[in-house]
PDB file of C-alpha atoms in Angstrom:
ATOM      1  CA  MET A   1      64.443 152.560 134.798  1.00 52.00           C
ATOM      2  CA  SER A   2      65.758 152.196 138.317  1.00 58.00           C
ATOM      3  CA  GLY A   3      64.312 149.370 140.381  1.00 66.00           C
ATOM      4  CA  LYS A   4      63.950 147.210 137.147  1.00 86.00           C
ATOM      5  CA  GLU A   5      65.486 143.827 137.337  1.00 89.00           C
ATOM      6  CA  LEU A   6      67.647 142.256 134.802  1.00 93.00           C
ATOM      7  CA  VAL A   7      69.470 138.866 134.646  1.00 95.00           C
ATOM      8  CA  GLY A   8      73.112 138.653 133.466  1.00 96.00           C
ATOM      9  CA  ARG A   9      76.538 137.071 133.685  1.00 97.00           C
ATOM     10  CA  ILE A  10      79.312 138.597 135.704  1.00 97.00           C
ATOM     11  CA  TRP A  11      82.132 139.188 133.215  1.00 96.00           C
ATOM     12  CA  LYS A  12      84.607 141.200 135.293  1.00 94.00           C
ATOM     13  CA  ALA A  13      85.442 141.666 138.962  1.00 92.00           C
ATOM     14  CA  THR A  14      87.632 144.247 140.359  1.00 89.00           C
ATOM     15  CA  ALA A  15      88.204 146.222 143.575  1.00 85.00           C
ATOM     16  CA  GLY A  16      84.565 145.614 144.645  1.00 87.00           C
ATOM     17  CA  PHE A  17      82.898 146.477 141.283  1.00 93.00           C
ATOM     18  CA  TYR A  18      81.102 143.698 139.139  1.00 95.00           C
ATOM     19  CA  TYR A  19      80.654 144.084 135.475  1.00 96.00           C
ATOM     20  CA  VAL A  20      77.336 142.282 134.228  1.00 97.00           C
ATOM     21  CA  LYS A  21      76.819 141.358 130.879  1.00 96.00           C
ATOM     22  CA  THR A  22      73.083 141.604 130.383  1.00 93.00           C
ATOM     23  CA  GLU A  23      71.277 141.067 126.934  1.00 90.00           C
ATOM     24  CA  ASP A  24      71.750 144.743 125.966  1.00 89.00           C
ATOM     25  CA  ALA A  25      74.393 146.127 127.961  1.00 90.00           C
ATOM     26  CA  LEU A  26      77.543 145.827 130.290  1.00 93.00           C
ATOM     27  CA  LEU A  27      76.560 147.242 133.696  1.00 95.00           C
ATOM     28  CA  GLU A  28      78.922 148.378 136.497  1.00 95.00           C
ATOM     29  CA  CYS A  29      77.310 147.240 139.706  1.00 94.00           C
ATOM     30  CA  ARG A  30      77.925 146.806 143.525  1.00 92.00           C
ATOM     31  CA  ALA A  31      76.897 143.744 145.465  1.00 91.00           C
ATOM     32  CA  ARG A  32      74.699 143.797 148.489  1.00 86.00           C
ATOM     33  CA  GLY A  33      76.239 143.755 151.784  1.00 79.00           C
ATOM     34  CA  VAL A  34      74.223 140.659 152.618  1.00 78.00           C
ATOM     35  CA  PHE A  35      76.337 138.301 150.343  1.00 81.00           C
ATOM     36  CA  ARG A  36      79.429 139.394 152.624  1.00 75.00           C
ATOM     37  CA  LYS A  37      77.548 138.583 155.697  1.00 77.00           C
ATOM     38  CA  GLU A  38      76.684 135.023 154.148  1.00 81.00           C
ATOM     39  CA  GLY A  39      80.320 134.568 153.245  1.00 79.00           C
ATOM     40  CA  ASN A  40      79.039 134.163 149.489  1.00 86.00           C
ATOM     41  CA  THR A  41      80.942 136.318 147.313  1.00 90.00           C
ATOM     42  CA  PRO A  42      79.770 136.943 143.661  1.00 94.00           C
ATOM     43  CA  LEU A  43      82.256 135.256 141.278  1.00 94.00           C
ATOM     44  CA  VAL A  44      83.181 136.006 137.401  1.00 95.00           C
ATOM     45  CA  GLY A  45      80.938 133.457 135.608  1.00 97.00           C
ATOM     46  CA  ASP A  46      77.958 133.703 137.852  1.00 97.00           C
ATOM     47  CA  MET A  47      74.571 134.481 136.637  1.00 97.00           C
ATOM     48  CA  VAL A  48      73.048 137.038 138.683  1.00 96.00           C
ATOM     49  CA  ARG A  49      69.697 139.192 139.096  1.00 95.00           C
ATOM     50  CA  VAL A  50      70.644 142.853 138.998  1.00 95.00           C
ATOM     51  CA  SER A  51      68.520 145.728 140.510  1.00 93.00           C
ATOM     52  CA  LEU A  52      68.962 149.031 138.154  1.00 93.00           C
ATOM     53  CA  THR A  53      69.848 152.288 140.172  1.00 91.00           C
ATOM     54  CA  PRO A  54      68.751 155.860 139.131  1.00 91.00           C
ATOM     55  CA  ASP A  55      72.394 156.351 137.845  1.00 90.00           C
ATOM     56  CA  GLY A  56      72.184 153.650 135.196  1.00 87.00           C
ATOM     57  CA  LYS A  57      74.412 151.129 137.194  1.00 92.00           C
ATOM     58  CA  GLY A  58      73.069 148.265 139.109  1.00 93.00           C
ATOM     59  CA  THR A  59      73.306 146.258 142.444  1.00 93.00           C
ATOM     60  CA  VAL A  60      73.608 142.441 142.392  1.00 95.00           C
ATOM     61  CA  SER A  61      70.660 141.435 144.411  1.00 93.00           C
ATOM     62  CA  GLU A  62      70.836 137.708 143.894  1.00 93.00           C
ATOM     63  CA  ILE A  63      73.232 134.922 142.730  1.00 94.00           C
ATOM     64  CA  LEU A  64      71.718 132.094 140.666  1.00 96.00           C
ATOM     65  CA  PRO A  65      72.325 128.357 141.276  1.00 96.00           C
ATOM     66  CA  ARG A  66      76.031 127.763 140.199  1.00 95.00           C
ATOM     67  CA  LYS A  67      76.728 124.590 138.623  1.00 94.00           C
ATOM     68  CA  ASN A  68      80.321 124.789 140.038  1.00 92.00           C
ATOM     69  CA  SER A  69      82.864 127.095 141.539  1.00 88.00           C
ATOM     70  CA  LEU A  70      86.611 127.795 142.510  1.00 85.00           C
ATOM     71  CA  VAL A  71      88.040 129.991 145.090  1.00 80.00           C
ATOM     72  CA  ARG A  72      91.414 130.047 143.395  1.00 75.00           C
ATOM     73  CA  PRO A  73      91.165 131.211 140.625  1.00 79.00           C
ATOM     74  CA  PRO A  74      87.938 132.861 141.664  1.00 86.00           C
ATOM     75  CA  LEU A  75      85.518 131.629 138.846  1.00 91.00           C
ATOM     76  CA  ALA A  76      81.932 130.020 138.704  1.00 94.00           C
ATOM     77  CA  ASN A  77      79.968 127.970 136.164  1.00 96.00           C
ATOM     78  CA  LEU A  78      83.311 126.736 134.413  1.00 94.00           C
ATOM     79  CA  ASP A  79      82.514 124.280 131.363  1.00 95.00           C
ATOM     80  CA  ARG A  80      86.107 123.268 131.456  1.00 95.00           C
ATOM     81  CA  MET A  81      89.604 123.782 132.831  1.00 93.00           C
ATOM     82  CA  VAL A  82      92.484 123.327 130.611  1.00 94.00           C
ATOM     83  CA  LEU A  83      95.666 121.885 132.669  1.00 94.00           C
ATOM     84  CA  VAL A  84      98.785 123.251 130.732  1.00 94.00           C
ATOM     85  CA  LEU A  85     101.710 120.755 131.044  1.00 95.00           C
ATOM     86  CA  SER A  86     105.061 121.246 129.510  1.00 95.00           C
ATOM     87  CA  VAL A  87     106.870 118.179 128.239  1.00 96.00           C
ATOM     88  CA  THR A  88     110.171 119.240 129.418  1.00 95.00           C
ATOM     89  CA  ASP A  89     111.484 122.710 131.002  1.00 92.00           C
ATOM     90  CA  PRO A  90     110.151 122.256 133.408  1.00 92.00           C
ATOM     91  CA  GLU A  91     109.498 118.533 133.611  1.00 92.00           C
ATOM     92  CA  PRO A  92     106.002 117.534 134.464  1.00 91.00           C
ATOM     93  CA  ASN A  93     105.356 117.105 138.218  1.00 92.00           C
ATOM     94  CA  PHE A  94     102.903 114.333 138.044  1.00 94.00           C
ATOM     95  CA  TYR A  95     101.673 114.891 141.714  1.00 93.00           C
ATOM     96  CA  VAL A  96     100.895 118.427 141.228  1.00 90.00           C
ATOM     97  CA  ALA A  97      99.084 117.784 137.731  1.00 93.00           C
ATOM     98  CA  ASP A  98      96.939 114.798 139.176  1.00 95.00           C
ATOM     99  CA  SER A  99      96.044 117.076 142.287  1.00 92.00           C
ATOM    100  CA  TYR A 100      94.601 119.710 139.859  1.00 91.00           C
ATOM    101  CA  LEU A 101      92.809 117.097 137.873  1.00 94.00           C
ATOM    102  CA  ALA A 102      90.979 115.449 140.976  1.00 94.00           C
ATOM    103  CA  ILE A 103      90.158 118.786 142.403  1.00 91.00           C
ATOM    104  CA  LEU A 104      88.347 119.587 139.210  1.00 91.00           C
ATOM    105  CA  ALA A 105      86.674 116.240 139.063  1.00 94.00           C
ATOM    106  CA  HIS A 106      85.584 116.979 142.735  1.00 92.00           C
ATOM    107  CA  ARG A 107      84.026 120.065 141.601  1.00 89.00           C
ATOM    108  CA  GLY A 108      82.242 118.838 138.587  1.00 91.00           C
ATOM    109  CA  ILE A 109      84.666 120.829 136.123  1.00 92.00           C
ATOM    110  CA  ASP A 110      85.709 118.913 132.790  1.00 95.00           C
ATOM    111  CA  ALA A 111      89.524 118.936 132.482  1.00 96.00           C
ATOM    112  CA  MET A 112      91.455 118.877 129.309  1.00 97.00           C
ATOM    113  CA  ILE A 113      95.314 118.671 128.735  1.00 97.00           C
ATOM    114  CA  ALA A 114      97.528 121.114 126.671  1.00 97.00           C
ATOM    115  CA  LEU A 115     100.940 119.743 126.134  1.00 97.00           C
ATOM    116  CA  THR A 116     103.494 122.554 125.408  1.00 96.00           C
ATOM    117  CA  LYS A 117     107.202 122.634 124.415  1.00 95.00           C
ATOM    118  CA  SER A 118     106.651 119.450 122.076  1.00 95.00           C
ATOM    119  CA  ASP A 119     109.223 120.913 119.796  1.00 93.00           C
ATOM    120  CA  LEU A 120     112.011 120.386 122.494  1.00 94.00           C
ATOM    121  CA  ALA A 121     111.024 116.887 123.492  1.00 95.00           C
ATOM    122  CA  ASP A 122     108.758 113.962 122.588  1.00 96.00           C
ATOM    123  CA  PRO A 123     105.075 114.446 124.047  1.00 96.00           C
ATOM    124  CA  SER A 124     104.132 111.039 123.119  1.00 96.00           C
ATOM    125  CA  GLU A 125     104.573 109.371 126.541  1.00 96.00           C
ATOM    126  CA  LEU A 126     102.981 112.038 128.418  1.00 97.00           C
ATOM    127  CA  LYS A 127     100.076 112.112 125.954  1.00 97.00           C
ATOM    128  CA  LEU A 128      99.446 108.337 126.344  1.00 97.00           C
ATOM    129  CA  LEU A 129      99.660 108.544 130.139  1.00 97.00           C
ATOM    130  CA  TYR A 130      96.799 111.095 130.159  1.00 98.00           C
ATOM    131  CA  ALA A 131      94.734 109.969 127.233  1.00 97.00           C
ATOM    132  CA  GLY A 132      94.930 106.591 128.793  1.00 95.00           C
ATOM    133  CA  ALA A 133      93.393 107.989 131.933  1.00 97.00           C
ATOM    134  CA  GLY A 134      90.435 109.395 130.055  1.00 96.00           C
ATOM    135  CA  TYR A 135      91.487 112.966 129.425  1.00 98.00           C
ATOM    136  CA  PRO A 136      91.546 114.678 125.992  1.00 98.00           C
ATOM    137  CA  VAL A 137      95.162 115.787 125.364  1.00 98.00           C
ATOM    138  CA  TYR A 138      96.218 118.459 122.650  1.00 98.00           C
ATOM    139  CA  VAL A 139      99.716 118.615 121.714  1.00 97.00           C
ATOM    140  CA  VAL A 140     100.247 122.436 121.239  1.00 96.00           C
ATOM    141  CA  GLY A 141     104.030 123.086 121.106  1.00 91.00           C
ATOM    142  CA  GLN A 142     105.367 125.559 118.462  1.00 90.00           C
ATOM    143  CA  GLY A 143     104.576 124.217 114.908  1.00 89.00           C
ATOM    144  CA  GLU A 144     101.710 122.038 116.156  1.00 91.00           C
ATOM    145  CA  GLU A 145      99.208 124.063 114.448  1.00 92.00           C
ATOM    146  CA  GLU A 146      96.686 120.781 114.082  1.00 95.00           C
ATOM    147  CA  GLY A 147      96.882 120.397 117.930  1.00 95.00           C
ATOM    148  CA  LEU A 148      96.146 124.297 118.489  1.00 95.00           C
ATOM    149  CA  SER A 149      93.279 124.398 116.193  1.00 95.00           C
ATOM    150  CA  ALA A 150      91.671 121.250 117.638  1.00 97.00           C
ATOM    151  CA  LEU A 151      92.220 122.991 121.058  1.00 97.00           C
ATOM    152  CA  VAL A 152      90.572 126.076 119.916  1.00 96.00           C
ATOM    153  CA  ASN A 153      87.653 124.146 118.464  1.00 96.00           C
ATOM    154  CA  ALA A 154      87.202 122.487 121.847  1.00 97.00           C
ATOM    155  CA  LEU A 155      86.894 125.980 123.440  1.00 96.00           C
ATOM    156  CA  SER A 156      84.537 127.392 121.089  1.00 96.00           C
ATOM    157  CA  GLU A 157      81.421 127.015 123.430  1.00 95.00           C
ATOM    158  CA  GLY A 158      81.079 127.786 127.152  1.00 95.00           C
ATOM    159  CA  ILE A 159      83.409 129.241 129.720  1.00 96.00           C
ATOM    160  CA  SER A 160      87.098 127.936 129.778  1.00 95.00           C
ATOM    161  CA  ALA A 161      89.929 128.792 131.988  1.00 92.00           C
ATOM    162  CA  PHE A 162      93.717 127.624 132.109  1.00 90.00           C
ATOM    163  CA  CYS A 163      95.794 126.528 134.869  1.00 86.00           C
ATOM    164  CA  GLY A 164      99.414 125.080 135.307  1.00 84.00           C
ATOM    165  CA  ASN A 165     102.648 125.719 136.750  1.00 82.00           C
ATOM    166  CA  SER A 166     105.034 128.747 136.183  1.00 81.00           C
ATOM    167  CA  GLY A 167     107.075 128.182 133.120  1.00 87.00           C
ATOM    168  CA  VAL A 168     104.878 125.831 131.490  1.00 90.00           C
ATOM    169  CA  GLY A 169     104.133 128.491 128.674  1.00 89.00           C
ATOM    170  CA  LYS A 170     100.488 129.201 129.451  1.00 88.00           C
ATOM    171  CA  SER A 171     100.536 132.880 128.713  1.00 87.00           C
ATOM    172  CA  THR A 172     102.446 131.860 125.362  1.00 90.00           C
ATOM    173  CA  LEU A 173      99.552 129.399 124.667  1.00 92.00           C
ATOM    174  CA  LEU A 174      96.649 131.869 125.212  1.00 90.00           C
ATOM    175  CA  ASN A 175      98.394 134.527 123.137  1.00 90.00           C
ATOM    176  CA  ARG A 176      98.598 132.200 120.299  1.00 92.00           C
ATOM    177  CA  ILE A 177      94.910 131.320 120.742  1.00 91.00           C
ATOM    178  CA  ASP A 178      94.128 135.004 120.968  1.00 89.00           C
ATOM    179  CA  PRO A 179      96.554 137.701 120.165  1.00 85.00           C
ATOM    180  CA  ARG A 180      94.604 140.334 121.625  1.00 83.00           C
ATOM    181  CA  LEU A 181      95.309 138.981 125.104  1.00 81.00           C
ATOM    182  CA  ALA A 182      98.780 140.161 124.768  1.00 78.00           C
ATOM    183  CA  LEU A 183      99.985 138.386 127.816  1.00 78.00           C
ATOM    184  CA  PRO A 184     103.401 138.902 129.278  1.00 76.00           C
ATOM    185  CA  THR A 185     105.628 135.993 128.799  1.00 74.00           C
ATOM    186  CA  GLY A 186     108.950 134.655 129.714  1.00 66.00           C
ATOM    187  CA  ASP A 187     111.742 137.428 129.764  1.00 47.00           C
ATOM    188  CA  THR A 188     108.856 140.179 129.423  1.00 39.00           C
ATOM    189  CA  SER A 189     107.107 139.288 132.814  1.00 42.00           C
ATOM    190  CA  ARG A 190     110.516 139.030 134.509  1.00 40.00           C
ATOM    191  CA  LYS A 191     111.375 142.531 133.268  1.00 42.00           C
ATOM    192  CA  LEU A 192     108.230 144.122 134.468  1.00 37.00           C
ATOM    193  CA  GLY A 193     108.144 142.203 137.846  1.00 37.00           C
ATOM    194  CA  ARG A 194     104.718 140.776 138.526  1.00 38.00           C
ATOM    195  CA  GLY A 195     103.357 142.418 135.348  1.00 39.00           C
ATOM    196  CA  ARG A 196      99.845 143.548 134.517  1.00 41.00           C
ATOM    197  CA  HIS A 197      98.676 139.909 134.274  1.00 42.00           C
ATOM    198  CA  THR A 198      99.122 139.192 138.113  1.00 44.00           C
ATOM    199  CA  THR A 199      96.675 142.004 139.322  1.00 45.00           C
ATOM    200  CA  ARG A 200      94.104 140.674 141.307  1.00 55.00           C
ATOM    201  CA  HIS A 201      91.048 141.055 138.861  1.00 75.00           C
ATOM    202  CA  VAL A 202      89.585 138.428 136.755  1.00 84.00           C
ATOM    203  CA  GLU A 203      87.496 138.675 133.533  1.00 89.00           C
ATOM    204  CA  LEU A 204      85.783 136.778 130.779  1.00 93.00           C
ATOM    205  CA  ILE A 205      87.108 137.474 127.091  1.00 90.00           C
ATOM    206  CA  PRO A 206      85.007 136.234 124.080  1.00 93.00           C
ATOM    207  CA  LEU A 207      87.418 134.116 121.855  1.00 92.00           C
ATOM    208  CA  PRO A 208      87.626 134.977 118.086  1.00 88.00           C
ATOM    209  CA  GLY A 209      86.202 131.305 117.254  1.00 88.00           C
ATOM    210  CA  GLY A 210      83.456 131.324 119.885  1.00 92.00           C
ATOM    211  CA  GLY A 211      83.552 130.587 123.444  1.00 95.00           C
ATOM    212  CA  LEU A 212      84.803 132.665 126.579  1.00 95.00           C
ATOM    213  CA  VAL A 213      88.174 132.354 128.317  1.00 93.00           C
ATOM    214  CA  ALA A 214      88.693 133.468 131.788  1.00 89.00           C
ATOM    215  CA  ASP A 215      91.810 135.898 131.824  1.00 77.00           C
ATOM    216  CA  THR A 216      92.731 135.243 135.455  1.00 72.00           C
ATOM    217  CA  PRO A 217      95.829 136.313 137.792  1.00 62.00           C
ATOM    218  CA  GLY A 218      98.770 133.921 137.923  1.00 56.00           C
ATOM    219  CA  PHE A 219      97.671 132.185 140.914  1.00 53.00           C
ATOM    220  CA  SER A 220     100.189 129.566 142.118  1.00 51.00           C
ATOM    221  CA  SER A 221      99.449 125.747 142.055  1.00 54.00           C
ATOM    222  CA  ILE A 222      99.849 125.670 146.062  1.00 52.00           C
ATOM    223  CA  GLU A 223      96.998 128.301 146.247  1.00 53.00           C
ATOM    224  CA  MET A 224      94.791 126.305 144.151  1.00 59.00           C
ATOM    225  CA  LEU A 225      95.802 122.909 145.759  1.00 60.00           C
ATOM    226  CA  ARG A 226      95.095 124.488 149.389  1.00 61.00           C
ATOM    227  CA  MET A 227      91.506 125.159 148.202  1.00 62.00           C
ATOM    228  CA  GLY A 228      91.028 121.693 146.908  1.00 68.00           C
ATOM    229  CA  HIS A 229      90.470 119.217 149.899  1.00 81.00           C
ATOM    230  CA  ILE A 230      88.833 115.886 148.929  1.00 90.00           C
ATOM    231  CA  PRO A 231      87.421 113.428 151.524  1.00 91.00           C
ATOM    232  CA  LYS A 232      89.214 110.298 151.352  1.00 93.00           C
ATOM    233  CA  ASP A 233      86.137 108.202 150.696  1.00 93.00           C
ATOM    234  CA  GLU A 234      85.320 110.577 147.340  1.00 95.00           C
ATOM    235  CA  LEU A 235      88.856 110.478 146.067  1.00 96.00           C
ATOM    236  CA  ALA A 236      88.741 107.473 143.946  1.00 97.00           C
ATOM    237  CA  PHE A 237      85.813 108.815 142.022  1.00 97.00           C
ATOM    238  CA  CYS A 238      88.164 111.878 140.850  1.00 97.00           C
ATOM    239  CA  PHE A 239      90.420 109.293 138.913  1.00 98.00           C
ATOM    240  CA  PRO A 240      88.368 108.543 135.799  1.00 97.00           C
ATOM    241  CA  GLU A 241      90.334 105.619 134.801  1.00 97.00           C
ATOM    242  CA  PHE A 242      89.614 103.827 138.287  1.00 98.00           C
ATOM    243  CA  ALA A 243      85.504 103.865 137.254  1.00 97.00           C
ATOM    244  CA  PRO A 244      85.518 100.598 135.420  1.00 97.00           C
ATOM    245  CA  TYR A 245      87.020  98.582 138.395  1.00 97.00           C
ATOM    246  CA  LEU A 246      85.437 100.149 141.521  1.00 96.00           C
ATOM    247  CA  ASP A 247      82.441  97.817 141.562  1.00 94.00           C
ATOM    248  CA  LYS A 248      84.862  94.918 141.176  1.00 95.00           C
ATOM    249  CA  CYS A 249      86.318  95.380 144.707  1.00 94.00           C
ATOM    250  CA  GLN A 250      85.736  92.624 147.358  1.00 93.00           C
ATOM    251  CA  PHE A 251      84.978  94.963 150.114  1.00 91.00           C
ATOM    252  CA  ASN A 252      82.501  98.064 149.772  1.00 89.00           C
ATOM    253  CA  ASN A 253      84.896 100.244 151.754  1.00 91.00           C
ATOM    254  CA  CYS A 254      88.036  99.429 149.744  1.00 95.00           C
ATOM    255  CA  SER A 255      90.539 102.190 149.760  1.00 96.00           C
ATOM    256  CA  HIS A 256      92.116 100.875 146.785  1.00 97.00           C
ATOM    257  CA  THR A 257      95.655 101.144 148.699  1.00 96.00           C
ATOM    258  CA  LYS A 258      96.382  97.830 149.635  1.00 94.00           C
ATOM    259  CA  GLU A 259      93.430  95.309 150.129  1.00 93.00           C
ATOM    260  CA  LYS A 260      93.246  91.909 148.942  1.00 92.00           C
ATOM    261  CA  GLY A 261      90.294  91.680 146.217  1.00 94.00           C
ATOM    262  CA  CYS A 262      90.771  95.150 145.084  1.00 97.00           C
ATOM    263  CA  GLY A 263      89.502  95.823 141.449  1.00 97.00           C
ATOM    264  CA  VAL A 264      91.573  98.803 141.094  1.00 97.00           C
ATOM    265  CA  LEU A 265      94.863  97.213 142.404  1.00 97.00           C
ATOM    266  CA  GLN A 266      94.244  94.232 140.250  1.00 97.00           C
ATOM    267  CA  ALA A 267      93.902  96.656 136.969  1.00 97.00           C
ATOM    268  CA  LEU A 268      97.186  98.295 138.264  1.00 97.00           C
ATOM    269  CA  GLU A 269      98.796  94.918 138.276  1.00 97.00           C
ATOM    270  CA  GLN A 270      97.557  94.003 134.772  1.00 97.00           C
ATOM    271  CA  GLY A 271      98.614  97.319 133.156  1.00 96.00           C
ATOM    272  CA  GLN A 272      95.066  99.049 133.054  1.00 96.00           C
ATOM    273  CA  ILE A 273      96.111 101.748 135.168  1.00 97.00           C
ATOM    274  CA  ASP A 274      99.402 103.571 135.057  1.00 97.00           C
ATOM    275  CA  PRO A 275     101.393 103.173 138.180  1.00 97.00           C
ATOM    276  CA  ARG A 276     102.202 106.942 138.010  1.00 97.00           C
ATOM    277  CA  ARG A 277      98.559 107.999 138.459  1.00 97.00           C
ATOM    278  CA  HIS A 278      98.221 105.466 141.193  1.00 98.00           C
ATOM    279  CA  GLU A 279     101.270 106.798 143.152  1.00 97.00           C
ATOM    280  CA  SER A 280      99.461 110.259 142.893  1.00 97.00           C
ATOM    281  CA  TYR A 281      96.351 108.654 144.415  1.00 97.00           C
ATOM    282  CA  LEU A 282      98.140 107.010 147.234  1.00 97.00           C
ATOM    283  CA  ARG A 283     100.009 110.539 148.095  1.00 95.00           C
ATOM    284  CA  LEU A 284      96.401 112.237 148.096  1.00 94.00           C
ATOM    285  CA  TYR A 285      94.844 109.676 149.802  1.00 95.00           C
ATOM    286  CA  GLU A 286      97.376 109.704 152.772  1.00 94.00           C
ATOM    287  CA  GLU A 287      96.984 113.550 152.928  1.00 91.00           C
ATOM    288  CA  ALA A 288      93.107 113.073 153.074  1.00 91.00           C
ATOM    289  CA  LYS A 289      93.491 110.803 155.961  1.00 89.00           C
ATOM    290  CA  GLN A 290      95.596 113.336 157.909  1.00 87.00           C
ATOM    291  CA  VAL A 291      92.855 116.129 157.632  1.00 77.00           C
ATOM    292  CA  ARG A 292      90.302 116.328 160.397  1.00 67.00           C
ATOM    293  CA  GLU A 293      86.793 117.552 159.669  1.00 62.00           C
ATOM    294  CA  TRP A 294      87.156 120.689 161.563  1.00 47.00           C
ATOM    295  CA  GLU A 295      89.893 121.774 159.691  1.00 56.00           C
ATOM    296  CA  VAL A 296      88.221 121.599 156.229  1.00 51.00           C
TER     297      VAL A 296
END
């Protein structure tokens, strides 16, 4: 059997080992050294070609083309990312949330939003903000079984992952979706220090209702944002609610920040675009302007 080649998906990566799920087996593999030289690390979610070795294990010999990838968390071929926002405690940070959403759009990853702690405060304003921007929004606070069921249904195909700031209830939500995950939450993770969930491995877990969810370490929002530079000329395309107005600008090179005859600014004045979202755009645009090409 050694030397035979199979195609499969990387389900788990830890300490230099890759566990590849083929049609018939889960193979423990090492990766060829050439990947390290090329700076192209295999990621969980990658479809790969594997050469079988005499000991019944394998070597990852080729990474097949990806449709998208992230470095933090390290995943490839994501179908969607669920951004978890709490209605309160902590209050949502619109700039961080909008930065996440823009990075995902730039990487070609669909985003949806789960609103937690709706039992503690009214989620309607937050829901209106992001649904109005074109995102699917699910209200999933304790007792919101209908919203949770709709979210589970949305995850039933492909690969999903979750992101969000510390304290928003991400682990609690994942445990409700699949109790087998048994992720430490709140006081538990504080008592355990960093907890098992912050080990550096990532793996895909099949959900009871179908689809796969990436069980990822608790990377901070700062880590993800650092990996997410978007050139200023591409930023407007990462705000879906801008799309109907981008061809209505008087100038082709409009930055949508202060120009006369800007379709986006006109839509903002008419209440078609939420000022909080445009404020996030302005901050991201200013930051993108400061980045020199050689720094990217």
